[in-house]
Coordinates of C-alpha atoms and ligand atoms in Angstrom, one line a residue:
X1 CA -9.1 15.0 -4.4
X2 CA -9.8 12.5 -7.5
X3 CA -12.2 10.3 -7.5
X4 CA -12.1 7.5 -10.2
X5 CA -16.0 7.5 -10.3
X6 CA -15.1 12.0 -11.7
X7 CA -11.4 10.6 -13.9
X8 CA -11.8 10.2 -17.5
X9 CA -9.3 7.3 -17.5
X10 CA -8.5 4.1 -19.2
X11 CA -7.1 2.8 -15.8
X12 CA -3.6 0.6 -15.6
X13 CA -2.7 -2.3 -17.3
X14 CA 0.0 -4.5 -14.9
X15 CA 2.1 -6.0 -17.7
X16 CA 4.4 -7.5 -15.4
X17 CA 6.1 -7.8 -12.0
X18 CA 9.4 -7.8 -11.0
X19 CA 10.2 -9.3 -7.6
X20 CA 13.2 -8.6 -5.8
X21 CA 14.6 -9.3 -2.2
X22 CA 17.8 -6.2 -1.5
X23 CA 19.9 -5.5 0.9
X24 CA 21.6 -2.4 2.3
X25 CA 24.0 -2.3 4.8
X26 CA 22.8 0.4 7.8
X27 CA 26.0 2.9 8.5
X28 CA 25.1 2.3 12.4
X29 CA 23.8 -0.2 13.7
X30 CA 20.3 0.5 15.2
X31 CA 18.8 -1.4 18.7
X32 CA 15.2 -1.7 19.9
X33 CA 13.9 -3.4 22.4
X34 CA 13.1 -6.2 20.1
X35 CA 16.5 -6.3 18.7
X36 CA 19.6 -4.9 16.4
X37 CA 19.5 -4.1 13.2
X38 CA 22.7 -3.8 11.2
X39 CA 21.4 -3.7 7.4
X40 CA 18.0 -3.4 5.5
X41 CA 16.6 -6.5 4.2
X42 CA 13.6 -6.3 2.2
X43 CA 11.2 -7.2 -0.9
X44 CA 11.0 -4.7 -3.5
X45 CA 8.2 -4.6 -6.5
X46 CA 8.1 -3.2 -9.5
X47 CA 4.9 -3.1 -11.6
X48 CA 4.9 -2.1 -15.0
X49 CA 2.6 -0.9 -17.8
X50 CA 1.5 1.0 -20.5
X51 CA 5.2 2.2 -20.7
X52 CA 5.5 3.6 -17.1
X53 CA 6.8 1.6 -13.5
X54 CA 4.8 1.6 -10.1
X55 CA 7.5 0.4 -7.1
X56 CA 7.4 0.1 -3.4
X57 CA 9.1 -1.8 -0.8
X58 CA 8.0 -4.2 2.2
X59 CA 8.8 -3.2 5.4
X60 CA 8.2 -6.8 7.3
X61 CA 11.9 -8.4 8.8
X62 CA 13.7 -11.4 8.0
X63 CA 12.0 -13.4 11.0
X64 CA 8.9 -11.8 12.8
X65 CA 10.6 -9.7 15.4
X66 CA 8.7 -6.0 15.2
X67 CA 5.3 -7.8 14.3
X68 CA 4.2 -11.2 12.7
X69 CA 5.1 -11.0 9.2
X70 CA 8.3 -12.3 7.5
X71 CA 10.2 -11.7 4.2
X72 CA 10.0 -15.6 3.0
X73 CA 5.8 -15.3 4.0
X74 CA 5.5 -12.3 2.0
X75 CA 7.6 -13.6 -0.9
X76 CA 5.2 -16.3 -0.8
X77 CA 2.3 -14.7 -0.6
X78 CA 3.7 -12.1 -3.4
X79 CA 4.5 -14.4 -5.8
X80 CA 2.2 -17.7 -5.3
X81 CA -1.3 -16.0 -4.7
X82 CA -1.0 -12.0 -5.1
X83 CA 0.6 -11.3 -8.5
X84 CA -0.6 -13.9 -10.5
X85 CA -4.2 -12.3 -9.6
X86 CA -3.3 -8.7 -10.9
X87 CA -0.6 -9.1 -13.6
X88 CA -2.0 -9.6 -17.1
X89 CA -5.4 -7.2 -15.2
X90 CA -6.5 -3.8 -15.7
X91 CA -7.9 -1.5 -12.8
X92 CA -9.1 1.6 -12.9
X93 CA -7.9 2.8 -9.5
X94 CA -6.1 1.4 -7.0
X95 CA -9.3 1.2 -4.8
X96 CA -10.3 -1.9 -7.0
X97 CA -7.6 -3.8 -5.5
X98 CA -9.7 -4.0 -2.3
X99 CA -11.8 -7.3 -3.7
X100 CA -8.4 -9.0 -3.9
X101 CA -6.7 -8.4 -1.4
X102 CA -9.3 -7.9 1.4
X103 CA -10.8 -11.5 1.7
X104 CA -6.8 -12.7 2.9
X105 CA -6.0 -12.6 6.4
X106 CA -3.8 -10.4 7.9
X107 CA -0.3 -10.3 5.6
X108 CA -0.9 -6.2 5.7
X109 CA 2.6 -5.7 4.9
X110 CA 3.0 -7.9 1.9
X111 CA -0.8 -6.7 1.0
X112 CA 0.9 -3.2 0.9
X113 CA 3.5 -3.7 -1.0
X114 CA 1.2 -4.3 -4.2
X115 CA -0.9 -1.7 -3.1
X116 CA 1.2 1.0 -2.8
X117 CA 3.1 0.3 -5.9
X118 CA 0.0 0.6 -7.5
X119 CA -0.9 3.7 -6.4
X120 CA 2.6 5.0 -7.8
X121 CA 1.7 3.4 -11.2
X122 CA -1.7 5.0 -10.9
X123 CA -0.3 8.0 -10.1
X124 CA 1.8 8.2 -13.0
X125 CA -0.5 7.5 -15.4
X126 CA -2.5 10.6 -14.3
X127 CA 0.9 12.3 -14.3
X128 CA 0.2 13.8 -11.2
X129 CA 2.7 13.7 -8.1
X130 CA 1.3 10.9 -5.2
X131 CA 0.4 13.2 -2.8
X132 CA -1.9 14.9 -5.2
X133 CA -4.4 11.5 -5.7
X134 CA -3.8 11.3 -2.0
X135 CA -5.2 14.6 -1.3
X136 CA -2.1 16.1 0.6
X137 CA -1.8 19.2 1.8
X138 CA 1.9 20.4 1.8
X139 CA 5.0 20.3 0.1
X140 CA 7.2 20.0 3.0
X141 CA 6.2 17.6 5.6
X142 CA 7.7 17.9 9.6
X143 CA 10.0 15.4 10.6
X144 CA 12.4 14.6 13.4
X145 CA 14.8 11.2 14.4
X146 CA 14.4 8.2 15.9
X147 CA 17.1 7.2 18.2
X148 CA 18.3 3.7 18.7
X149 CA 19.4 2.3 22.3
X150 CA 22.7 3.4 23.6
X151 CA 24.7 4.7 26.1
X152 CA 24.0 7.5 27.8
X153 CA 27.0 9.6 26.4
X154 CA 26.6 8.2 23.0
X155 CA 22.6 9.3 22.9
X156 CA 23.6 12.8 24.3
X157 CA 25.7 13.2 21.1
X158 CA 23.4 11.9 18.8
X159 CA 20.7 14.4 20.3
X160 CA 23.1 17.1 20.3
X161 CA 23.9 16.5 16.3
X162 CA 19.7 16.1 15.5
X163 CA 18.9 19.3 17.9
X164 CA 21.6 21.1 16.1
X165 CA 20.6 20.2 12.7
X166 CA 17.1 21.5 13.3
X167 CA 15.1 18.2 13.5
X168 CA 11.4 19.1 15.2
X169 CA 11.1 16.0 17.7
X170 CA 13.6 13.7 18.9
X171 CA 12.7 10.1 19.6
X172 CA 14.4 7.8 22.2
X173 CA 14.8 3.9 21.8
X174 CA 14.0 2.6 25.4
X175 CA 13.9 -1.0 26.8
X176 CA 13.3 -2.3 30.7
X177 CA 16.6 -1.3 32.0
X178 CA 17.7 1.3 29.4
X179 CA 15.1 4.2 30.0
X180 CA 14.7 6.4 32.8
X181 CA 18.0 7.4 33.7
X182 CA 18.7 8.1 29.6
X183 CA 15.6 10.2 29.4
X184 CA 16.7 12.0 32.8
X185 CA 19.8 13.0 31.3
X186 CA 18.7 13.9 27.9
X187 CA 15.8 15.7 29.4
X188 CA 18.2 17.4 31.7
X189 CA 20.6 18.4 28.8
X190 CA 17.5 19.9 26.5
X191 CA 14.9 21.2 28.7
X192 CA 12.6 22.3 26.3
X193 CA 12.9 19.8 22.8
X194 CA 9.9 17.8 21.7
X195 CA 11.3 14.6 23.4
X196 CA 9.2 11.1 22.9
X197 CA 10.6 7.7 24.1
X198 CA 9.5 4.3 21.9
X199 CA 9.5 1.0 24.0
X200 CA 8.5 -1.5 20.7
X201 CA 6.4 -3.4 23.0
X202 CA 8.8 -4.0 26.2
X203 CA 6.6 -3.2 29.1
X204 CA 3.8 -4.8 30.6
X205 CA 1.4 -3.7 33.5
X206 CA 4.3 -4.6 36.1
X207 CA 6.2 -2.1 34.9
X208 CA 4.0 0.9 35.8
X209 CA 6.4 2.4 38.0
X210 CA 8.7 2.9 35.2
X211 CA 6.1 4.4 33.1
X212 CA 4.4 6.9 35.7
X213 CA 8.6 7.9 36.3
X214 CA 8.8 7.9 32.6
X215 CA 5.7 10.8 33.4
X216 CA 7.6 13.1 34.8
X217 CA 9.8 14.4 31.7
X218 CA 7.3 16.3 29.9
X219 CA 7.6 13.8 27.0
X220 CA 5.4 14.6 23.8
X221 CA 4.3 10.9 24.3
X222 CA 5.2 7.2 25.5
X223 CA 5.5 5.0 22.0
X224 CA 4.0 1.4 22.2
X225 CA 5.1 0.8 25.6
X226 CA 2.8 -2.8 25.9
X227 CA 2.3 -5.8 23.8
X228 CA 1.8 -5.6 19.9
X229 CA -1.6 -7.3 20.3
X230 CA -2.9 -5.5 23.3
X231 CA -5.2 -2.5 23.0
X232 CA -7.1 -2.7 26.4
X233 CA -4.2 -3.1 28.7
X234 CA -2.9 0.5 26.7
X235 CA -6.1 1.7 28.0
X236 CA -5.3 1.0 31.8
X237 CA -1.9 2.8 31.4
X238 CA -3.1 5.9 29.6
X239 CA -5.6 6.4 32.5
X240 CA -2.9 6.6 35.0
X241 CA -0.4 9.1 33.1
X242 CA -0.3 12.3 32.3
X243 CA 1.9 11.2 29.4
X244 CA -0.1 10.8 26.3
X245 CA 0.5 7.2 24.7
X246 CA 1.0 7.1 21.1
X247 CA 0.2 3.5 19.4
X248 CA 2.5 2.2 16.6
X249 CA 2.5 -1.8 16.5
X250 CA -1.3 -2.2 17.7
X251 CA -2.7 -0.4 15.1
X252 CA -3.3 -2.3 11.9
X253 CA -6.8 -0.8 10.4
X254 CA -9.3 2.1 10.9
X255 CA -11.4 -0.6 12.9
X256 CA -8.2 -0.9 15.7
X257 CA -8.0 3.3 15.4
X258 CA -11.4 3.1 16.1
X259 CA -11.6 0.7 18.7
X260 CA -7.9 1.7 20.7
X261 CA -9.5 5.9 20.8
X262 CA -13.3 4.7 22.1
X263 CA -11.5 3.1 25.2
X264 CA -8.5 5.4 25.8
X265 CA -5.6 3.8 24.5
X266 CA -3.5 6.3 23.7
X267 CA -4.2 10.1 22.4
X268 CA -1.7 9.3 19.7
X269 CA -1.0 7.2 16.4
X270 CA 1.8 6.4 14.7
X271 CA 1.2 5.7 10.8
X272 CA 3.2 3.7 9.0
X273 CA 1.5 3.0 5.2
X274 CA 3.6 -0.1 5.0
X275 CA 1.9 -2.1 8.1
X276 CA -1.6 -1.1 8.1
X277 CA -2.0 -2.6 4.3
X278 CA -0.9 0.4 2.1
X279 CA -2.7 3.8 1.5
X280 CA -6.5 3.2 1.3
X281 CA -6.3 1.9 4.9
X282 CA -3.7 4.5 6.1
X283 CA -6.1 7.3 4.9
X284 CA -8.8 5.8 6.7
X285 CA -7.4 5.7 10.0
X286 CA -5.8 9.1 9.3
X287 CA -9.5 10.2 8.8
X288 CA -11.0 8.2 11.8
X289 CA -7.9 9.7 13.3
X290 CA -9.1 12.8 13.3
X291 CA -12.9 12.5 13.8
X292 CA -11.8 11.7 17.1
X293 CA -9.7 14.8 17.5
X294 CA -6.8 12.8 17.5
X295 CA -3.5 13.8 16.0
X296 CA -1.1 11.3 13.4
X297 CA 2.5 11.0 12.6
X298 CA 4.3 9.1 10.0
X299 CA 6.4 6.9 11.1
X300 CA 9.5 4.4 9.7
X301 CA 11.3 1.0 9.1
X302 CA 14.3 2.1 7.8
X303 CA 13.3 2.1 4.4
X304 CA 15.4 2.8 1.5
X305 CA 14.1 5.4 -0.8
X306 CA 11.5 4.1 -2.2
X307 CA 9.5 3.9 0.9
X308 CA 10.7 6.8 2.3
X309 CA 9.0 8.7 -0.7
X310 CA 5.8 6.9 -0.2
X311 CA 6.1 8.0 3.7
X312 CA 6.9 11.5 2.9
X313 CA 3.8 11.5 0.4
X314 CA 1.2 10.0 2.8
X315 CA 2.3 12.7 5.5
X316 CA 1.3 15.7 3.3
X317 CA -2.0 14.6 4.7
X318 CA -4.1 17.2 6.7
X319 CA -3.9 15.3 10.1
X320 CA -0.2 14.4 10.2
X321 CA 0.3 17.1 12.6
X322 CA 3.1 16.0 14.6
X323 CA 6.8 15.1 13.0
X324 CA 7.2 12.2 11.5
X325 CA 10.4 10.1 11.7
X326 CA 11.3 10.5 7.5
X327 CA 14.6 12.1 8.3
X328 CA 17.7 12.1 5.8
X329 CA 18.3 8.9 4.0
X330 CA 22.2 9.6 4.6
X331 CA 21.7 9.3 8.3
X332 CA 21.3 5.4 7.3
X333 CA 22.2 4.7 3.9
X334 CA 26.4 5.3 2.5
X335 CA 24.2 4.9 -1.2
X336 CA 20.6 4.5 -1.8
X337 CA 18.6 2.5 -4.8
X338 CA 17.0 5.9 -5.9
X339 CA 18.7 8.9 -7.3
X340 CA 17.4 11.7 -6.0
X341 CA 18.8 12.9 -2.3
X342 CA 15.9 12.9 0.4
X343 CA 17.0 15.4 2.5
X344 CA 15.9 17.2 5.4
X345 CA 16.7 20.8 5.6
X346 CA 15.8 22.3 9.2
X347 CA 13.6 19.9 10.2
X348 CA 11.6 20.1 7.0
X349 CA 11.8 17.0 4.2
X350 CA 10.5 18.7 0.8
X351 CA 8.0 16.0 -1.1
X352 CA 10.2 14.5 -3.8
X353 CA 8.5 15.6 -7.0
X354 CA 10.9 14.4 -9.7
X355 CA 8.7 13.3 -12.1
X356 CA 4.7 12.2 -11.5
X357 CA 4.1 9.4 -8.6
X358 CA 6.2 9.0 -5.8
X359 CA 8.7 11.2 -7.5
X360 CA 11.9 9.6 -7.5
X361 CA 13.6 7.5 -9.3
X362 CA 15.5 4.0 -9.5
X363 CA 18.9 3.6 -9.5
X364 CA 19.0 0.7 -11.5
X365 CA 22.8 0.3 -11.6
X366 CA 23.4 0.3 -7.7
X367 CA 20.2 -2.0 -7.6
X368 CA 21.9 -4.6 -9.5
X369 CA 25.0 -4.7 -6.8
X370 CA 22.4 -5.0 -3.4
X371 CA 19.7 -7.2 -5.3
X372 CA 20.1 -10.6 -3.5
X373 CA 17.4 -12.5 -6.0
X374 CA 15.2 -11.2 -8.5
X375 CA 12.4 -13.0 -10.5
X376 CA 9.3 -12.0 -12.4
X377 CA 5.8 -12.8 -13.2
X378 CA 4.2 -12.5 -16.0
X379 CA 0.4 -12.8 -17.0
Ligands
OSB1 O1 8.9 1.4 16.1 O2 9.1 3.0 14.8 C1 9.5 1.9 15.2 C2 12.6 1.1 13.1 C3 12.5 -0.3 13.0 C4 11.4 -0.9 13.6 C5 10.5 -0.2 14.4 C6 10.6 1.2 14.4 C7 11.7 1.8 13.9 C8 11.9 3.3 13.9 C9 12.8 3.8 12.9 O3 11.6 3.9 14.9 C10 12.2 5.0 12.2 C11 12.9 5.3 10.9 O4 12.6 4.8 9.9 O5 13.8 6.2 11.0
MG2 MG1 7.4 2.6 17.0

């Protein structure tokens, strides 16, 4: 792995930020517990110099339905207090963002927004591919689908299809009232796929019954089945299931990893570089991860392109054992904002590698069309 203390390196200059809030319509429109979703809304930034473009996307909502954050907060937060304190700066790594963004509370996902598209920029200027400053492993990284809620007929398809195209996990959407008899008949239908079920938070300790039937389907693991903010209740439910519990939502830092795997939470995490405050702080509860013997996945927000290529580079790390949910882009997206295809072949999502960074590109002509506002800051 580099270390900017061994790098020969000038660092990056941020010349200047562009700002943008796009939209993409979703081809199907995908329910959770917390809600629908029928498009992608969501901040993208470009930072640029020395020649070269660092980008990433947010992956908070329009209002705060999967966790706290919002779009208008983060464009807030982006514009008012967090790019006016790096454009017009030099830094020689990405780790000496940390002064400036750590002493703000919470706002991980806007936090990770610059973060991440400065370790694209960095990247690039080493003209190395991300997941080499990361210290990845692999060129392909495992993945499998998410599946949102529907009816039971409708899900058996859509397991069919993912089974059939070679995806390595498949992961039900369940709410109170739309779970056991779905994971019955899926489980009944495919006796022996890597099945998981993701409740977004819909449960709560009255519902053990659901969860100890929920036990009996041989299920990889039980997704966030509790509150957002809730570790120790997690706990209680772990110790009466078989089932191991994977936490998504809860997990913000290394310190929650920490925390949620010292009291039995869950034997499980769920990744996602986008809400835990961008890469330094998802390597280090991938690494606290696995000092406790604990395996990661990556997971997703329906990202466009950009942060699916940030996903698929953070999963190349050693401890991502289980599939992550980075499946095709054209399962969601008619056209995406980058050029390359990301597409999974048997299960298997190669690590985009056009070009140094996260290795694909912009598509600034179909940007223009789904760009909803744009702005940008100068030094
Ligand atoms: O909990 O993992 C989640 C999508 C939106 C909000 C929350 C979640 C999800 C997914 C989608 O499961 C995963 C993907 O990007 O394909
Ligand atoms: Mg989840």
């Amino acid at each position: 792995m580099l270390h900017p203390h061994t790098t020969p390196h000038p660092g990056i200059l941020i010349e200047a930020a562009e700002l943008r809030i796009v939209s993409l319509p979703l081809l199907t429109p995908f329910v959770i517990s917390t809600g629908t979703m029928t498009g992608r809304t969501f901040p993208l930034l470009v930072l640029k110099g020395d020649g070269l473009e660092g980008v990433a996307e947010g992956v908070m909502d329009p209002t705060p339905d999967y966790l706290e954050e919002t779009i208008p907060g983060a464009m807030a937060f982006l514009r008012d207090v967090l790019l006016p304190q790096i454009v017009g700066k030099r830094f020689a790594s990405p780790y000496e963002l940390e002064p400036i963004l750590s002493p703000w509370r919470g706002n991980r996902m806007a936090k990770a927004v610059v973060e991440m598209a400065v370790w694209d920029l960095w990247a690039k200027s080493l003209n190395l591919p991300l997941k080499a400053v990361l210290g990845g492993v692999r060129n392909h990284v495992d993945v499998g689908v998410s599946l949102g809620i529907a009816p039971i007929g409708k899900t058996l398809e859509r397991v069919e299809e993912a089974v059939s195209q070679g995806y390595k996990r498949t992961k039900l959407k369940i709410s109170r009232g739309h779970d056991v008899k779905i994971v019955e008949a899926v489980r009944a239908a495919h006796p022996d796929i890597k099945l998981t079920v993701d409740a977004n938070t819909d449960y709560g300790l009255a519902d053990l019954q659901v969860l100890q039937a929920l036990d009996e389907f041989a299920l990889d693991y039980i997704e966030q089945p509790l509150a957002f903010d809730d570790i120790h209740d997690h706990a209680k439910v772990q110790a009466g299931l078989r089932t191991a519990l994977c936490l998504d939502e809860s997990i913000r830092s290394a310190g929650d990893a920490r925390k949620a795997l010292e009291i039995g939470a869950g034997r499980v995490i769920n990744i996602k570089v986008g809400r835990v405050g961008g890469f330094a702080a998802a390597r280090a509860i991938h690494d606290t991860c696995a000092a406790f013997d604990v395996p990661v996945w990556c997971g997703g927000m329906l990202e466009s392109g950009i942060g699916r290529a940030h996903n698929i580079h953070l999963a190349t790390l050693a401890n991502f054992t289980k599939p992550g949910d980075t499946s095709s882009a054209s399962r969601y997206f008619s056209h995406d904002i980058i050029n390359e295809p990301l597409e999974a072949v048997d299960g298997q999502m190669p690590v985009p590698m056009n070009g140094p960074g996260i290795g694909v590109t912009l598509n600034r002509d179909y940007l223009e069309t789904v760009t909803e506002h744009a702005e940008e800051i100068l030094a």
